[in-house]
Coordinates of C-alpha atoms and ligand atoms in Angstrom, one line a residue:
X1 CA -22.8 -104.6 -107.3
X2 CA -26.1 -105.1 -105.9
X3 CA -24.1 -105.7 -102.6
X4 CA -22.7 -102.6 -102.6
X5 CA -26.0 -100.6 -104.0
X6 CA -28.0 -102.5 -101.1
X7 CA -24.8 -101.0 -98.8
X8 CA -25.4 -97.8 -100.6
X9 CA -28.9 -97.3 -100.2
X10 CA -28.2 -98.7 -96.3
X11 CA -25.9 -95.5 -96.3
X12 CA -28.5 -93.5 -97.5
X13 CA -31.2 -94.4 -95.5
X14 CA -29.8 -95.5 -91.7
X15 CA -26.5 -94.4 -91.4
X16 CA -25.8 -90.8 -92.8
X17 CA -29.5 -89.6 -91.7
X18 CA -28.2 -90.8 -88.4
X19 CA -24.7 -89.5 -88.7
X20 CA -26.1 -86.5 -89.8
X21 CA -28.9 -86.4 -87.1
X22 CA -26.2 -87.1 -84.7
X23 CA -23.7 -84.1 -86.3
X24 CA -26.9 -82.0 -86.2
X25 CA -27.5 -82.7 -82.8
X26 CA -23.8 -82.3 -81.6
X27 CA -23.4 -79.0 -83.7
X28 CA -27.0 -77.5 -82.3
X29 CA -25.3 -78.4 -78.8
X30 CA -21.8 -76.8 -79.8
X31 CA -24.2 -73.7 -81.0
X32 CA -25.5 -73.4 -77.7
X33 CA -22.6 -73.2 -75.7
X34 CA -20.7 -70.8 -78.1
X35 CA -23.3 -68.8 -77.5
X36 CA -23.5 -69.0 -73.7
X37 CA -19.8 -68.3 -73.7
X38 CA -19.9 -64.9 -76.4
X39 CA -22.9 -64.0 -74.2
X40 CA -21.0 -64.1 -70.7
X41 CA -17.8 -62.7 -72.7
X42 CA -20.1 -59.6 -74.0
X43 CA -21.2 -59.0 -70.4
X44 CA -17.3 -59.0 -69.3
X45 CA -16.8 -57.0 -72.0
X46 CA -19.3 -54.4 -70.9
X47 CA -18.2 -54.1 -67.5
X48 CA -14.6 -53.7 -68.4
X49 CA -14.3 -49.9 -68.3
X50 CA -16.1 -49.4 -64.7
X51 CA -13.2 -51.9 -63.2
X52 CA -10.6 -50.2 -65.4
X53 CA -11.5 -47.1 -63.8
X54 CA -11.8 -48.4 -60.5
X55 CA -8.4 -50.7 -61.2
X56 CA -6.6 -47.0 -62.2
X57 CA -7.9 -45.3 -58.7
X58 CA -6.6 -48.3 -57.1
X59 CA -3.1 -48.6 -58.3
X60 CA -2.5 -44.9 -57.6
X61 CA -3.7 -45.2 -54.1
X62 CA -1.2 -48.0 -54.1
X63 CA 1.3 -46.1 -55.5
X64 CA 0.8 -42.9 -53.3
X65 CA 1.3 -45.0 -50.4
X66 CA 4.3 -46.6 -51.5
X67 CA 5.8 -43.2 -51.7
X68 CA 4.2 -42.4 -48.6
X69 CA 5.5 -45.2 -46.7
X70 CA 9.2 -44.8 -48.8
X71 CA 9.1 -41.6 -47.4
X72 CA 8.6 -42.2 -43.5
X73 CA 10.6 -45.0 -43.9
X74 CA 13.6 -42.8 -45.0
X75 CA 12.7 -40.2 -41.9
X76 CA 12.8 -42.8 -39.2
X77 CA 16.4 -44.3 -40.6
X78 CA 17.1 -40.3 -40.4
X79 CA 16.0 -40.0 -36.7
X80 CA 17.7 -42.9 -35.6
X81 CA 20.7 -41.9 -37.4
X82 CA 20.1 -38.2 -35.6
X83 CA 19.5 -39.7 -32.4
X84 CA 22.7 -42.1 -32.4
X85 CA 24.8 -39.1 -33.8
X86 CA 23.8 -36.5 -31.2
X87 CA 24.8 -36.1 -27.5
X88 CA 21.8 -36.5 -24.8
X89 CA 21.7 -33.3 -22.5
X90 CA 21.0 -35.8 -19.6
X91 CA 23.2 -38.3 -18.6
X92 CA 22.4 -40.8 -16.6
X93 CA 25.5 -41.0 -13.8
X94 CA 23.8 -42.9 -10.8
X95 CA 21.2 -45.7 -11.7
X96 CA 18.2 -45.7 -9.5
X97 CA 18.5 -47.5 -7.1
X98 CA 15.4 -49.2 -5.0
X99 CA 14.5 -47.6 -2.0
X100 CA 15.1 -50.2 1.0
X101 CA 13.2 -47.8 3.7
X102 CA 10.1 -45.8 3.6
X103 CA 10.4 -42.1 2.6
X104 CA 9.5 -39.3 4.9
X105 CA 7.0 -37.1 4.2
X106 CA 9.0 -34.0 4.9
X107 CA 6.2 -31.4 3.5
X108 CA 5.4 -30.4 7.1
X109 CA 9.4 -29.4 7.6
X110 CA 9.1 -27.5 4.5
X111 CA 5.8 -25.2 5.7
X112 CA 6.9 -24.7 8.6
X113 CA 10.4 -23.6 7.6
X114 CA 8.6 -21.5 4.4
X115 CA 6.5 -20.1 7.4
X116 CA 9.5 -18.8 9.9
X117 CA 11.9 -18.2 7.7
X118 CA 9.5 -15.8 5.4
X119 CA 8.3 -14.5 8.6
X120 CA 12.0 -13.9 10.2
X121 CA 12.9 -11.5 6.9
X122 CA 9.9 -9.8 6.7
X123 CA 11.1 -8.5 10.6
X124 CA 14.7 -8.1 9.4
X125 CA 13.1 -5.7 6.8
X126 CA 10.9 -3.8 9.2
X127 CA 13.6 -3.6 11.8
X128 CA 15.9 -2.3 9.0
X129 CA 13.4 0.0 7.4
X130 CA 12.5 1.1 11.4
X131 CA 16.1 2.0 12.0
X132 CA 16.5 4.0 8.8
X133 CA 13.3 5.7 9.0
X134 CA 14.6 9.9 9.5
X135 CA 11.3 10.7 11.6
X136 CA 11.0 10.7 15.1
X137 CA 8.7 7.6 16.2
X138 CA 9.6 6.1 19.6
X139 CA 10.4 7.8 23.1
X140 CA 13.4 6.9 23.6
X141 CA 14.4 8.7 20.6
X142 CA 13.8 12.0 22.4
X143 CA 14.5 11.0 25.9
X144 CA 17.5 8.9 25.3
X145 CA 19.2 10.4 22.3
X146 CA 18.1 13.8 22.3
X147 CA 18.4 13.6 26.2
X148 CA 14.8 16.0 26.4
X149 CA 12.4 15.2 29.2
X150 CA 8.9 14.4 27.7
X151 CA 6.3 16.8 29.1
X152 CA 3.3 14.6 27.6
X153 CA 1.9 13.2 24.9
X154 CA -1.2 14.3 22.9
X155 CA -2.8 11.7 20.3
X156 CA -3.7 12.2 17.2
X157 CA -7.6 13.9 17.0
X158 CA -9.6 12.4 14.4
X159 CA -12.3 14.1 12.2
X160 CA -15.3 12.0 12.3
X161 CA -16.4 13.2 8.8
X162 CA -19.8 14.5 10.6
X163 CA -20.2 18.2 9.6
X164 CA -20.6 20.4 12.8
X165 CA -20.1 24.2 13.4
X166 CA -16.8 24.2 12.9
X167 CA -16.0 22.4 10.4
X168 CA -15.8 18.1 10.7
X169 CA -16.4 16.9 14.2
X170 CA -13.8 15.3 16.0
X171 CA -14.0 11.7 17.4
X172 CA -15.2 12.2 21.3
X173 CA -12.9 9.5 22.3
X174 CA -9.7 11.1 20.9
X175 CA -10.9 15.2 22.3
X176 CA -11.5 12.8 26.1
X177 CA -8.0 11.3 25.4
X178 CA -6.3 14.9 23.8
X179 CA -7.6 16.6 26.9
X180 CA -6.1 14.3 29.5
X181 CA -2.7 14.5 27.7
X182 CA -3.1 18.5 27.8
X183 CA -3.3 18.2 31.4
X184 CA -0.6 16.5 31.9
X185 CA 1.2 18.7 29.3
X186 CA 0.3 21.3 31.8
X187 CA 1.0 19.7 35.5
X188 CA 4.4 18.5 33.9
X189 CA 5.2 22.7 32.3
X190 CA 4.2 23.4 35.7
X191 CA 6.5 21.7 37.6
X192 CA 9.5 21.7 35.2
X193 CA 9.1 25.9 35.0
X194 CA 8.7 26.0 38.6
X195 CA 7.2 28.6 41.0
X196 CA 7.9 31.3 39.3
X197 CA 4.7 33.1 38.3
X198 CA 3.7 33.6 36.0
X199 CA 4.5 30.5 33.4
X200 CA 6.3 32.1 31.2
X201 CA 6.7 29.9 28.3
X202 CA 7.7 29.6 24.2
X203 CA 6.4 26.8 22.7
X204 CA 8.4 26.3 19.3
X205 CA 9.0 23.5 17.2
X206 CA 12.1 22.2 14.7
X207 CA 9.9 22.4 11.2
X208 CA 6.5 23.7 10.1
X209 CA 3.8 21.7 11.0
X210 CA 4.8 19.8 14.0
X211 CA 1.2 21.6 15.7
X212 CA 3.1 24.3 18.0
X213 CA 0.0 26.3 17.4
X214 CA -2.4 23.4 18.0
X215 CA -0.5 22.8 21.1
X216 CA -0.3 26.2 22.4
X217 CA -3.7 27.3 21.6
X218 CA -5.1 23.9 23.5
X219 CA -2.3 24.1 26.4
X220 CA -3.8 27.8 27.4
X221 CA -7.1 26.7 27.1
X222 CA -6.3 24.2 29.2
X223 CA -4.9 26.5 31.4
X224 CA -8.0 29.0 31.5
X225 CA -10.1 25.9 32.0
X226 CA -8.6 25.6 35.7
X227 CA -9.1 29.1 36.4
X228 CA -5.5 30.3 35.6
X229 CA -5.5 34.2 33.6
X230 CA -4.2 32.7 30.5
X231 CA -2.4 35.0 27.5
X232 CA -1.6 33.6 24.6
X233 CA 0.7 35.4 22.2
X234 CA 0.8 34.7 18.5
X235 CA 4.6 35.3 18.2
X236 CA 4.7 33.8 14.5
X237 CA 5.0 36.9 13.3
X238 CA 6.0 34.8 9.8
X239 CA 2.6 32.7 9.5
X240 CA 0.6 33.3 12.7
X241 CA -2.9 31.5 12.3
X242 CA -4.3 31.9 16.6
X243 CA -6.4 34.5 15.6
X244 CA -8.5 32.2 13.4
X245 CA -8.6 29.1 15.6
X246 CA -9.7 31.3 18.6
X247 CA -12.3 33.8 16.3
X248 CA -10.1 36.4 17.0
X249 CA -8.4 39.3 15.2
X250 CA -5.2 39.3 13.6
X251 CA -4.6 43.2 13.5
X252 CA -3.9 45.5 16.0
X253 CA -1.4 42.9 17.3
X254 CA 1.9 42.1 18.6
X255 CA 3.9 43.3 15.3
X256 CA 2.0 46.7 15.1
X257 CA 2.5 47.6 19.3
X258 CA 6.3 46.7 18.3
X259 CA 5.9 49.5 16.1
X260 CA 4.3 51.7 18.3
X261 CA 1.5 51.9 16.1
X262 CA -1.2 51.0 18.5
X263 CA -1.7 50.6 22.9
X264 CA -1.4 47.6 24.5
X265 CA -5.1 47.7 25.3
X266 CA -6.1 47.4 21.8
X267 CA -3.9 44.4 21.1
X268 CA -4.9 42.2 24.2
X269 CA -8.4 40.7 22.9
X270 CA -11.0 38.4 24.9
X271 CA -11.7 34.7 23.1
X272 CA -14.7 32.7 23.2
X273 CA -13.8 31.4 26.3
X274 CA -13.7 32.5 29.8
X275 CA -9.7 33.7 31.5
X276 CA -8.3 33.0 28.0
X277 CA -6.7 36.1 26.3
X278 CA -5.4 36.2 23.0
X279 CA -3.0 38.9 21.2
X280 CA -2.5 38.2 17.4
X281 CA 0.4 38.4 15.7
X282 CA 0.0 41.9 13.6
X283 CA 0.7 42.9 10.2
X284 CA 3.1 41.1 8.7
X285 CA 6.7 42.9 8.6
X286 CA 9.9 42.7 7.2
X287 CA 11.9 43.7 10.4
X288 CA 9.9 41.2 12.4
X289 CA 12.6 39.2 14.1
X290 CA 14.6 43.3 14.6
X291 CA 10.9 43.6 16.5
X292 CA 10.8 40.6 18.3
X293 CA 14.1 41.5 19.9
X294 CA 13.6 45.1 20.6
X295 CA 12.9 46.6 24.2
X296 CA 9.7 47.0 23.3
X297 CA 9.5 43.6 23.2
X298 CA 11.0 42.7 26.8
X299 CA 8.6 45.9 28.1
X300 CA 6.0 44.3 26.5
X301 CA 6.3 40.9 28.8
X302 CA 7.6 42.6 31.7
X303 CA 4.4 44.7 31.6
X304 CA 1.6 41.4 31.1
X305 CA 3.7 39.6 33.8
X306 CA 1.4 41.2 36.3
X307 CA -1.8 40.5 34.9
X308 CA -1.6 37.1 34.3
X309 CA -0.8 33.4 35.8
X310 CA 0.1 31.8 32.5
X311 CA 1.8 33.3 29.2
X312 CA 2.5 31.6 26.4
X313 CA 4.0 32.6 23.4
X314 CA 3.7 30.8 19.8
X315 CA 6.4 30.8 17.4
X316 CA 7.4 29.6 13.8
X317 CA 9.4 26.8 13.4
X318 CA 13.4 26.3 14.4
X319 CA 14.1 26.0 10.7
X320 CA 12.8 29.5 9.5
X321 CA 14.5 32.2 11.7
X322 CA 16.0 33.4 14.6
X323 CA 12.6 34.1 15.7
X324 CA 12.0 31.1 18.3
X325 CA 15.1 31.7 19.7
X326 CA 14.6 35.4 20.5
X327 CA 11.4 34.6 21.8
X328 CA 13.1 32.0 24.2
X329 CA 15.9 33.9 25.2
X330 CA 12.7 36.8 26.4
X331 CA 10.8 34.1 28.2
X332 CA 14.0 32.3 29.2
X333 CA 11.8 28.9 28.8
X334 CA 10.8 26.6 26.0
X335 CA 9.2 23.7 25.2
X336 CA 10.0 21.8 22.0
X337 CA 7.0 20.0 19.9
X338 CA 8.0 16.9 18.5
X339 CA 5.5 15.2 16.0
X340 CA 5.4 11.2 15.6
X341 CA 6.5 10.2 12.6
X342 CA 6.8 13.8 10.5
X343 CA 9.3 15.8 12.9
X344 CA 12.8 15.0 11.4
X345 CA 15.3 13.6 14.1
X346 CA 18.4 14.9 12.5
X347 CA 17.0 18.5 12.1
X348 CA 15.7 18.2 15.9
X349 CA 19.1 17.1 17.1
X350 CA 21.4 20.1 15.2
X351 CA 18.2 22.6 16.7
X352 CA 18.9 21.4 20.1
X353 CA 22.5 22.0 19.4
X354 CA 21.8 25.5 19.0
X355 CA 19.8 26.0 21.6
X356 CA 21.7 24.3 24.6
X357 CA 24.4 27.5 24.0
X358 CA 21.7 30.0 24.4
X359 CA 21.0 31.1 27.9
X360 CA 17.3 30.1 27.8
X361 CA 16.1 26.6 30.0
X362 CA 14.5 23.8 27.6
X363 CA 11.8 22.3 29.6
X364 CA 11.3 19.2 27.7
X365 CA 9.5 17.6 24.6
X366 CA 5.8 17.7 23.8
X367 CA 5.3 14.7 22.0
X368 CA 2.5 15.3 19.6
X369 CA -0.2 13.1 17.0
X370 CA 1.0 10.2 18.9
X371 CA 0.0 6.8 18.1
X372 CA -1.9 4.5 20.5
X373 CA 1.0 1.9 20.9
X374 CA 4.9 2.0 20.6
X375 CA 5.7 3.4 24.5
X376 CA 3.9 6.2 23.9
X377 CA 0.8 5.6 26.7
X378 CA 3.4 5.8 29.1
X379 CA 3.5 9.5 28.4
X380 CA 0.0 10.1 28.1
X381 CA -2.8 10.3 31.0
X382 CA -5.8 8.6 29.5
X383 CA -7.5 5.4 30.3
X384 CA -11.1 5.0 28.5
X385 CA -13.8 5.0 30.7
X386 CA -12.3 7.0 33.2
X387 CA -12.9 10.5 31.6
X388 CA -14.1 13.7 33.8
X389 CA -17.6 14.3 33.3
X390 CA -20.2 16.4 34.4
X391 CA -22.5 14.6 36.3
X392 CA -25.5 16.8 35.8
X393 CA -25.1 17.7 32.5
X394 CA -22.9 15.0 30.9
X395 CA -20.8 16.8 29.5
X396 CA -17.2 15.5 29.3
X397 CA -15.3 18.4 29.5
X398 CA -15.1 22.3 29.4
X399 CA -17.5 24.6 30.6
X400 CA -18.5 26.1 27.3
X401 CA -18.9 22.8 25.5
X402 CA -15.9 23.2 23.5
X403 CA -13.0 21.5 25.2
X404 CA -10.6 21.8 22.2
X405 CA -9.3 24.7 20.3
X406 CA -9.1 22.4 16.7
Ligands
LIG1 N1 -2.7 15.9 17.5 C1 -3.2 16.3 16.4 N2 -4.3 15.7 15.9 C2 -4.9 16.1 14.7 N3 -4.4 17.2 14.0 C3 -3.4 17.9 14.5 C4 -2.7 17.5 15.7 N4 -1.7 18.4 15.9 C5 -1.7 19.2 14.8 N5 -2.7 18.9 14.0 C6 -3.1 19.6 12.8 O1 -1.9 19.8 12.0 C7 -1.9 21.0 11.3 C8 -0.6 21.7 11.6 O2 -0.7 22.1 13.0 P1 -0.2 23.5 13.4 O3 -0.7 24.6 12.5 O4 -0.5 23.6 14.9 O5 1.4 23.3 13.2 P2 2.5 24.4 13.4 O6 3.7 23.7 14.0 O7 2.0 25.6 14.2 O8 2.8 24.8 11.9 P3 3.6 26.2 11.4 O9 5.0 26.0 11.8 O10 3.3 26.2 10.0 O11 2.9 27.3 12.2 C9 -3.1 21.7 11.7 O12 -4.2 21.6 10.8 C10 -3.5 21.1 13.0 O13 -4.9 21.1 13.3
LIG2 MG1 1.9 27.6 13.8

């Protein structure tokens, strides 16, 4: 008994204070990490919605691209499937093959056959638009197919856009070059009228325009410029405009003596320049062409014959009336005025045809507004530097200062 309360009180005293210590100790220990762990746990716990959140955004960005990629996966197995089933426009029927010698450079080749060729059509098309052109243009249209002799040539006369008395002055080169042609224009009527006297002329034309008034008003001035008694008659008794060009007087003139109206004095009027006579063309009458072919008419020339070297007579064109050819069949010569590139070569041909069965002699052609190339210098009598001038004065030409009638 006392064994076992000696045991007892052992117990009590060492080993269950130390068990008890030692539970104590091991619990305290347990304590402590329980609460470590709910302590880390809590702080998991707290940060659990912030990754749900961010777990959610993920998985649908994961999802979306799933879908994504699902997607352009099923299009490329669609392509390919496209691109096997369909039939290339390009076929591939010779493989390249290596070159075994160095290529040319051609491009020189190519210019230069770019250059000619372009260059040989461009002078099939003028040649071809040349040939159909209606107008007359080159010389040997009137010499050789109208079979007329050229009497001279007369270029064109510019206006130098300087105002003068009379309207726009006119280049000095082209009057120098317009009053050599006029000269040969007038040695040429000379010759091809022959002795006769006096010239007795018609200057006439096949269409408006062509500068039969220009021509004829310059060729008598031309004429009265080497002393000749020059009368020009205004026989466009349709449209005559002489009487203007030379400050002159259009009634009395030729229509009203052809109706005995008025004397022959009254009608024959002095111009502004010296042997140089003028009769205008008169009122304007119905009967005109009746007029122009009347005896009064013939009386009327056979009368001025004596008084003068040169007459010329002005007329409207071929294509308005019988006119001209009255006129020519009473002077019994005439002189056609061809303009470059307005007269009309058919028109001139079927005039010509009418005249040549007329009993009147066609002196020849009077080329007019001529350019400076194309043949036509052949015709004309001008060479610059070699004008006629006054060496006192300077003055080129004409004794009153005014060589042209423009
Ligand atoms: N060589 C030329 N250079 C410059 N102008 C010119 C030339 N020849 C004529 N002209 C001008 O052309 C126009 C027509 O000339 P003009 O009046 O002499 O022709 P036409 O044949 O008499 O005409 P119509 O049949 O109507 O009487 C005029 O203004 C004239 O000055
Ligand atoms: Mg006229």
């Amino acid at each position: 008994m006392q064994r076992l309360a000696e045991q007892i009180a052992t117990l009590q005293r060492q080993a269950i204070p130390t068990l008890t210590r030692a539970l104590v100790s091991e619990l305290a220990a347990r304590e402590a990490e329980f609460g470590r762990r709910v302590a880390a746990d809590s702080r998991n716990l707290r940060e659990i919605p912030a990754r749900a959140i961010e777990e959610a955004r993920l998985r649908r960005a994961a999802g979306l691209a799933e879908t994504l990629y699902t997607t352009l996966q099923q299009r490329y197995q669609e392509a390919r499937v496209e691109v096997a089933s369909s039939v290339p426009d390009v076929r591939v029927l010779d493989a390249a093959a290596v070159p075994q010698r160095a290529v040319k450079n051609r491009a020189p080749q190519v210019i230069l056959f770019a250059f000619f060729g372009s260059l040989g059509l461009a002078m099939i098309g003028a040649v071809l638009v040349d040939r159909g052109d209606p107008r007359v243009r080159y010389p040997y249209q009137v010499s050789r197919e109208m079979g007329l002799t050229i009497l001279g040539a007369v270029p064109h006369l510019r206006l130098t856009g300087v105002p003068g008395r009379h309207g726009n002055e006119r280049s000095p080169e082209d009057i120098a070059a317009v009053v050599e042609g006029l000269r040969g224009i007038c040695l040429n009527l000379v010759y091809a009228h022959g002795a006769t006297v006096p010239l007795l002329v018609t200057i006439t034309s096949p269409e408006p325009g062509d500068g039969k008034s220009f021509l004829s008003a310059n060729i008598a001035h031309t004429f009265a410029q080497g002393g000749h008694r020059t009368l020009l008659i205004d026989g466009d008794i349709r449209r005559g405009v002489l009487h203007r060009r030379l400050n002159g007087r259009r009634r009395p003139g030729l229509t009203d003596f052809l109706q005995g109206e008025t004397s022959l004095d009254t009608i024959v009027q002095a111009t502004p320049y010296p042997a140089f006579s003028l009769i205008g063309c008169g009122v304007r009458a119905y009967n005109g062409p009746e007029l122009l072919g009347s005896a009064a008419m013939s009386q009327l020339l056979t009368t001025l014959r004596s008084s003068y070297d040169v007459i010329l007579i002005d007329s409207p064109p071929l294509a308005a009336g019988v006119d001209p050819l009255i006129l020519g069949m009473l002077t019994q010569s005439l002189a056609l005025v061809l303009r470059t590139g307005y007269s009309r070569r058919e028109v001139a041909a079927s005039k010509l045809e009418a005249l040549q069965r007329l009993p009147l002699r066609l002196l020849g052609a009077i080329l007019n507004d001529v350019p400076p190339r194309g043949g036509y210098p052949y015709y004309s009598y001008y060479l610059p530097g070699y004008e006629a001038v006054d060496e006192e004065s300077g003055r080129r030409s004409g004794p009153t200062g005014r060589p042209l009638v423009a």
